[in-house]
mmCIF file of C-alpha atoms and ligand atoms in Angstrom:
data_model
loop_
_atom_site.group_PDB
_atom_site.id
_atom_site.type_symbol
_atom_site.label_atom_id
_atom_site.label_comp_id
_atom_site.label_asym_id
_atom_site.label_seq_id
_atom_site.Cartn_x
_atom_site.Cartn_y
_atom_site.Cartn_z
ATOM 1 C CA MET A 1 -30.068 -2.434 1.971
ATOM 2 C CA THR A 2 -27.127 -1.082 -0.064
ATOM 3 C CA LYS A 3 -24.711 0.854 2.031
ATOM 4 C CA THR A 4 -23.209 4.677 1.551
ATOM 5 C CA PRO A 5 -19.488 5.235 0.976
ATOM 6 C CA ASP A 6 -19.876 6.530 4.391
ATOM 7 C CA ALA A 7 -20.939 3.852 5.760
ATOM 8 C CA GLU A 8 -18.460 2.072 3.735
ATOM 9 C CA ALA A 9 -16.252 3.474 5.067
ATOM 10 C CA ASP A 10 -16.832 3.487 8.653
ATOM 11 C CA ALA A 11 -17.503 -0.146 8.481
ATOM 12 C CA ALA A 12 -13.959 -0.890 6.675
ATOM 13 C CA ARG A 13 -12.148 1.407 9.245
ATOM 14 C CA GLU A 14 -14.260 -0.577 12.191
ATOM 15 C CA GLU A 15 -12.998 -4.055 10.537
ATOM 16 C CA TRP A 16 -9.809 -2.702 10.436
ATOM 17 C CA ASP A 17 -9.620 -1.343 14.262
ATOM 18 C CA ASP A 18 -10.828 -4.216 15.507
ATOM 19 C CA ARG A 19 -8.435 -6.307 13.295
ATOM 20 C CA TYR A 20 -5.289 -4.335 14.534
ATOM 21 C CA ARG A 21 -7.148 -4.193 18.466
ATOM 22 C CA SER A 22 -6.899 -8.122 17.960
ATOM 23 C CA GLU A 23 -3.127 -8.285 18.623
ATOM 24 C CA ASP A 24 -0.288 -6.225 20.245
ATOM 25 C CA GLN A 25 1.223 -5.774 16.805
ATOM 26 C CA LEU A 26 -0.199 -7.315 13.705
ATOM 27 C CA TRP A 27 2.769 -7.032 11.324
ATOM 28 C CA SER A 28 6.339 -7.911 11.530
ATOM 29 C CA GLY A 29 7.380 -4.546 12.020
ATOM 30 C CA LYS A 30 9.923 -4.897 9.287
ATOM 31 C CA ALA A 31 9.963 -2.926 5.739
ATOM 32 C CA ASN A 32 8.760 -5.392 2.711
ATOM 33 C CA GLY A 33 11.316 -6.746 1.174
ATOM 34 C CA SER A 34 9.689 -5.400 -2.331
ATOM 35 C CA LEU A 35 9.939 -2.099 -1.158
ATOM 36 C CA GLU A 36 13.242 -2.443 -0.383
ATOM 37 C CA ALA A 37 13.891 -4.147 -3.779
ATOM 38 C CA GLU A 38 12.345 -1.601 -5.646
ATOM 39 C CA ALA A 39 12.844 1.862 -3.913
ATOM 40 C CA SER A 40 16.444 1.320 -3.118
ATOM 41 C CA ASP A 41 17.919 2.616 -6.578
ATOM 42 C CA LEU A 42 15.102 5.728 -6.746
ATOM 43 C CA THR A 43 16.088 8.992 -6.442
ATOM 44 C CA VAL A 44 15.298 9.994 -2.713
ATOM 45 C CA GLY A 45 11.938 12.844 -2.494
ATOM 46 C CA THR A 46 8.572 12.498 -1.177
ATOM 47 C CA ALA A 47 6.868 9.463 -0.708
ATOM 48 C CA LEU A 48 3.124 8.125 0.137
ATOM 49 C CA ASP A 49 2.745 4.619 1.950
ATOM 50 C CA ALA A 50 -1.440 4.425 0.773
ATOM 51 C CA GLY A 51 -2.564 1.828 3.116
ATOM 52 C CA CYS A 52 0.597 1.712 5.364
ATOM 53 C CA GLY A 53 -0.581 -0.325 8.533
ATOM 54 C CA GLU A 54 1.382 -0.058 11.503
ATOM 55 C CA GLY A 55 4.290 2.210 9.334
ATOM 56 C CA ALA A 56 6.786 0.073 9.018
ATOM 57 C CA ASP A 57 7.424 1.215 5.422
ATOM 58 C CA ALA A 58 7.118 4.573 5.810
ATOM 59 C CA ILE A 59 9.705 4.450 8.873
ATOM 60 C CA TRP A 60 12.174 2.099 6.043
ATOM 61 C CA LEU A 61 11.399 5.254 3.745
ATOM 62 C CA ALA A 62 11.751 8.210 6.369
ATOM 63 C CA GLU A 63 15.436 6.462 7.167
ATOM 64 C CA GLN A 64 16.627 6.191 3.856
ATOM 65 C CA GLY A 65 15.617 10.071 3.748
ATOM 66 C CA TRP A 66 12.472 10.116 2.130
ATOM 67 C CA THR A 67 10.114 12.907 2.972
ATOM 68 C CA VAL A 68 7.421 10.424 3.984
ATOM 69 C CA THR A 69 3.444 11.083 4.486
ATOM 70 C CA ALA A 70 1.560 7.427 5.160
ATOM 71 C CA VAL A 71 -2.189 7.339 5.433
ATOM 72 C CA ASP A 72 -4.189 4.176 6.656
ATOM 73 C CA ILE A 73 -7.736 3.936 7.625
ATOM 74 C CA SER A 74 -7.305 2.406 11.147
ATOM 75 C CA GLY A 75 -6.650 4.868 13.632
ATOM 76 C CA VAL A 76 -4.884 1.992 15.812
ATOM 77 C CA ALA A 77 -2.779 1.092 12.767
ATOM 78 C CA ILE A 78 -1.121 4.977 13.034
ATOM 79 C CA ASP A 79 -1.304 5.278 16.336
ATOM 80 C CA ARG A 80 1.515 2.560 16.503
ATOM 81 C CA GLY A 81 3.137 4.078 13.495
ATOM 82 C CA ARG A 82 3.106 6.992 15.368
ATOM 83 C CA ALA A 83 4.521 5.936 18.258
ATOM 84 C CA GLU A 84 7.459 3.644 16.596
ATOM 85 C CA ALA A 85 8.300 7.004 14.353
ATOM 86 C CA THR A 86 8.676 9.038 17.446
ATOM 87 C CA ARG A 87 10.864 6.228 19.594
ATOM 88 C CA ARG A 88 13.300 6.485 16.332
ATOM 89 C CA GLY A 89 13.009 10.294 15.998
ATOM 90 C CA LEU A 90 11.322 10.259 12.777
ATOM 91 C CA ALA A 91 8.934 13.242 11.523
ATOM 92 C CA ILE A 92 6.968 11.150 9.332
ATOM 93 C CA THR A 93 3.094 12.875 8.639
ATOM 94 C CA LEU A 94 0.688 9.567 9.787
ATOM 95 C CA ILE A 95 -2.928 10.537 8.552
ATOM 96 C CA ALA A 96 -5.941 8.540 10.080
ATOM 97 C CA GLY A 97 -7.998 8.637 7.448
ATOM 98 C CA GLU A 98 -9.057 7.075 3.687
ATOM 99 C CA PHE A 99 -7.145 6.908 0.911
ATOM 100 C CA PRO A 100 -7.588 8.404 -1.692
ATOM 101 C CA THR A 101 -9.560 11.228 -0.194
ATOM 102 C CA ALA A 102 -7.050 11.682 2.579
ATOM 103 C CA VAL A 103 -4.452 13.204 0.212
ATOM 104 C CA GLU A 104 -6.567 14.504 -2.505
ATOM 105 C CA GLY A 105 -4.710 17.239 -3.968
ATOM 106 C CA SER A 106 -1.043 16.383 -2.970
ATOM 107 C CA THR A 107 1.780 14.575 -5.045
ATOM 108 C CA PHE A 108 4.314 12.495 -4.385
ATOM 109 C CA ASP A 109 8.013 11.781 -6.102
ATOM 110 C CA LEU A 110 7.080 7.721 -4.964
ATOM 111 C CA VAL A 111 3.722 6.343 -4.061
ATOM 112 C CA SER A 112 3.838 3.236 -2.658
ATOM 113 C CA LEU A 113 1.045 0.749 -2.394
ATOM 114 C CA HIS A 114 1.735 -2.911 -0.791
ATOM 115 C CA TYR A 115 -0.648 -5.501 0.130
ATOM 116 C CA PRO A 116 -3.616 -3.285 -1.149
ATOM 117 C CA ALA A 117 -6.934 -4.175 0.824
ATOM 118 C CA PHE A 118 -9.520 -1.796 -1.019
ATOM 119 C CA PRO A 119 -12.395 -3.583 -2.646
ATOM 120 C CA ILE A 120 -12.493 -4.133 -6.166
ATOM 121 C CA GLY A 121 -15.893 -2.322 -6.453
ATOM 122 C CA ASP A 122 -13.397 0.541 -5.649
ATOM 123 C CA LEU A 123 -11.009 0.264 -8.352
ATOM 124 C CA ASP A 124 -11.820 3.020 -10.570
ATOM 125 C CA ALA A 125 -11.615 5.395 -7.656
ATOM 126 C CA VAL A 126 -8.457 4.197 -6.305
ATOM 127 C CA SER A 127 -6.727 3.505 -9.354
ATOM 128 C CA ARG A 128 -7.616 7.226 -10.176
ATOM 129 C CA GLY A 129 -6.648 8.324 -6.984
ATOM 130 C CA LEU A 130 -3.035 6.322 -7.536
ATOM 131 C CA ARG A 131 -2.168 7.598 -10.535
ATOM 132 C CA GLN A 132 -2.977 11.798 -9.292
ATOM 133 C CA ALA A 133 -1.057 11.257 -6.561
ATOM 134 C CA VAL A 134 1.926 10.789 -8.116
ATOM 135 C CA ALA A 135 4.046 13.370 -9.725
ATOM 136 C CA PRO A 136 5.465 13.529 -12.722
ATOM 137 C CA GLY A 137 8.650 11.815 -13.273
ATOM 138 C CA GLY A 138 7.573 9.804 -10.063
ATOM 139 C CA VAL A 139 6.985 6.236 -9.254
ATOM 140 C CA LEU A 140 3.743 4.304 -8.519
ATOM 141 C CA LEU A 141 4.689 0.899 -6.876
ATOM 142 C CA VAL A 142 2.043 -1.361 -6.258
ATOM 143 C CA VAL A 143 2.886 -4.918 -4.405
ATOM 144 C CA GLY A 144 0.377 -7.623 -3.950
ATOM 145 C CA HIS A 145 -0.135 -11.243 -3.097
ATOM 146 C CA ALA A 146 0.129 -13.390 -6.082
ATOM 147 C CA PRO A 147 -2.880 -15.745 -6.148
ATOM 148 C CA PRO A 148 -2.697 -18.838 -4.206
ATOM 149 C CA GLN A 149 -2.420 -22.336 -5.367
ATOM 150 C CA ASP A 150 -5.177 -23.458 -3.444
ATOM 151 C CA LEU A 151 -7.393 -20.952 -3.217
ATOM 152 C CA GLU A 152 -10.175 -22.887 -1.042
ATOM 153 C CA ALA A 153 -7.201 -23.271 1.863
ATOM 154 C CA ALA A 154 -6.600 -19.676 1.516
ATOM 155 C CA THR A 155 -7.662 -16.957 4.125
ATOM 156 C CA PHE A 156 -9.052 -14.348 1.145
ATOM 157 C CA ASP A 157 -9.488 -14.620 -2.532
ATOM 158 C CA PRO A 158 -7.237 -11.763 -4.149
ATOM 159 C CA ALA A 159 -9.676 -10.924 -6.452
ATOM 160 C CA ASP A 160 -11.797 -9.569 -4.354
ATOM 161 C CA TYR A 161 -9.474 -6.656 -3.552
ATOM 162 C CA VAL A 162 -7.675 -4.130 -6.333
ATOM 163 C CA GLN A 163 -4.438 -5.650 -7.360
ATOM 164 C CA PRO A 164 -0.719 -4.428 -9.347
ATOM 165 C CA TRP A 165 -2.829 -6.060 -12.402
ATOM 166 C CA ASP A 166 -5.838 -4.523 -12.341
ATOM 167 C CA ILE A 167 -4.140 -1.106 -12.374
ATOM 168 C CA GLU A 168 -1.563 -2.069 -14.622
ATOM 169 C CA PRO A 169 -4.384 -1.745 -17.979
ATOM 170 C CA LEU A 170 -5.632 1.456 -16.260
ATOM 171 C CA LEU A 171 -2.285 3.594 -16.515
ATOM 172 C CA GLY A 172 -2.650 4.644 -19.938
ATOM 173 C CA GLN A 173 -0.810 7.412 -22.261
ATOM 174 C CA GLY A 174 1.905 9.374 -19.932
ATOM 175 C CA TRP A 175 2.999 6.380 -18.395
ATOM 176 C CA THR A 176 6.495 3.785 -18.662
ATOM 177 C CA VAL A 177 5.818 0.510 -17.129
ATOM 178 C CA GLU A 178 9.934 -0.458 -15.443
ATOM 179 C CA VAL A 179 8.198 -3.368 -13.728
ATOM 180 C CA SER A 180 5.975 -6.206 -14.193
ATOM 181 C CA GLU A 181 5.956 -9.354 -12.786
ATOM 182 C CA THR A 182 5.932 -11.944 -10.202
ATOM 183 C CA ARG A 183 8.797 -13.206 -7.750
ATOM 184 C CA ALA A 184 9.343 -14.510 -4.766
ATOM 185 C CA ARG A 185 8.356 -12.734 -1.696
ATOM 186 C CA PRO A 186 12.045 -11.646 -0.110
ATOM 187 C CA GLY A 187 12.650 -11.575 3.485
ATOM 188 C CA ASP A 188 10.690 -12.958 6.615
ATOM 189 C CA HIS A 189 6.800 -13.812 5.967
ATOM 190 C CA HIS A 190 4.098 -11.630 7.993
ATOM 191 C CA HIS A 191 3.456 -14.110 10.830
ATOM 192 C CA GLY A 192 4.121 -16.962 8.998
ATOM 193 C CA SER A 193 1.401 -15.784 6.081
ATOM 194 C CA HIS A 194 1.357 -18.545 3.535
ATOM 195 C CA HIS A 195 1.981 -15.588 0.612
ATOM 196 C CA VAL A 196 5.401 -16.478 -0.814
ATOM 197 C CA GLU A 197 5.249 -14.361 -4.152
ATOM 198 C CA ASP A 198 4.545 -10.925 -4.866
ATOM 199 C CA VAL A 199 3.086 -9.736 -8.175
ATOM 200 C CA ILE A 200 4.842 -6.055 -8.260
ATOM 201 C CA LEU A 201 4.130 -3.380 -10.632
ATOM 202 C CA ARG A 202 6.171 -0.342 -10.756
ATOM 203 C CA ALA A 203 5.496 2.627 -13.253
ATOM 204 C CA ARG A 204 6.832 5.890 -13.848
ATOM 205 C CA ARG A 205 4.389 9.018 -14.814
ATOM 206 C CA ALA A 206 6.100 10.835 -17.905
ATOM 207 C CA GLN A 207 7.655 14.193 -17.218
ATOM 208 C CA PRO A 208 5.628 17.241 -19.399
ATOM 209 C CA SER A 209 7.702 17.738 -22.417
ATOM 210 C CA ALA A 210 9.619 20.855 -22.168
ATOM 211 C CA SER A 211 8.409 22.974 -25.402
HETATM 212 C C1 SAM B 301 -2.811 -6.297 4.103
HETATM 213 S S1 SAM B 301 -2.545 -4.632 5.591
HETATM 214 C C2 SAM B 301 -1.248 -4.015 4.379
HETATM 215 C C3 SAM B 301 -0.784 -2.910 5.255
HETATM 216 C C4 SAM B 301 0.783 -2.505 5.472
HETATM 217 N N1 SAM B 301 0.979 -2.345 3.969
HETATM 218 C C5 SAM B 301 1.477 -3.476 5.039
HETATM 219 O O1 SAM B 301 2.244 -4.113 3.707
HETATM 220 O O2 SAM B 301 1.700 -3.994 6.080
HETATM 221 C C6 SAM B 301 -3.784 -3.130 4.302
HETATM 222 C C7 SAM B 301 -4.095 -1.982 5.297
HETATM 223 O O3 SAM B 301 -4.949 -0.740 4.524
HETATM 224 C C8 SAM B 301 -5.701 -0.419 5.065
HETATM 225 N N2 SAM B 301 -7.051 -0.001 4.525
HETATM 226 C C9 SAM B 301 -8.112 -0.672 4.021
HETATM 227 N N3 SAM B 301 -9.071 0.167 3.811
HETATM 228 C C10 SAM B 301 -8.076 1.323 3.295
HETATM 229 C C11 SAM B 301 -8.643 2.708 2.770
HETATM 230 N N4 SAM B 301 -10.065 2.897 2.148
HETATM 231 N N5 SAM B 301 -7.849 3.764 2.897
HETATM 232 C C12 SAM B 301 -6.453 3.498 3.460
HETATM 233 N N6 SAM B 301 -6.368 2.660 4.125
HETATM 234 C C13 SAM B 301 -6.915 1.417 4.195
HETATM 235 C C14 SAM B 301 -6.272 -1.204 6.224
HETATM 236 O O4 SAM B 301 -6.505 -0.728 7.817
HETATM 237 C C15 SAM B 301 -4.442 -2.279 6.353
HETATM 238 O O5 SAM B 301 -3.659 -1.405 7.614
#
């Protein structure tokens, strides 16, 4: 039987909650190097971290002065992010919910999505949600794992999930692609991950023309 969207979201939530519960800390606790590289030269404003996991990127952005909203489908991950933000005295809006519905109608100067886990079947909704979440003049940053050399040895097939190279052709008019490249993944890898290269899409939404 085909699952309804609600049932799919429930299944994804349970799966991710179980995955987070299986370890005291799933990710490194450090911000992603490609976020640091791509966001350091941006004018600080409001930021959204979509699929924020345990919140390391959101925390780094808040420490740089951004006003941060972060959303993740896993309440377990969000609770960890909240605890760490509180410990550091940072006010971050952390939402346990599904992207894009949980932030529908809000816009941000930076929308950051690192290592997305949205099924490729949700591409249209995710891509629309990302575009709509970026304020005029703002930046969309999507970073994914480069496809592995040896797909059989990989833990997942990137083609099963929405990736930067799926989003880029859907941007359309009113967007300027500032970065579209594959680079060595900076810094420490999460738990010895085999993913050593990032695919980076950084695009800026046009300001409405003054007339
Ligand atoms: C591979 S992890 C990346 C986490 C974090 N961005 C990082 O770089 O460490 C993908 C995250 O997406 C979250 N996620 C999956 N589907 C989601 C959805 N529909 N809405 C919001 N978050 C989702 C998962 O719970 C998980 O935390």
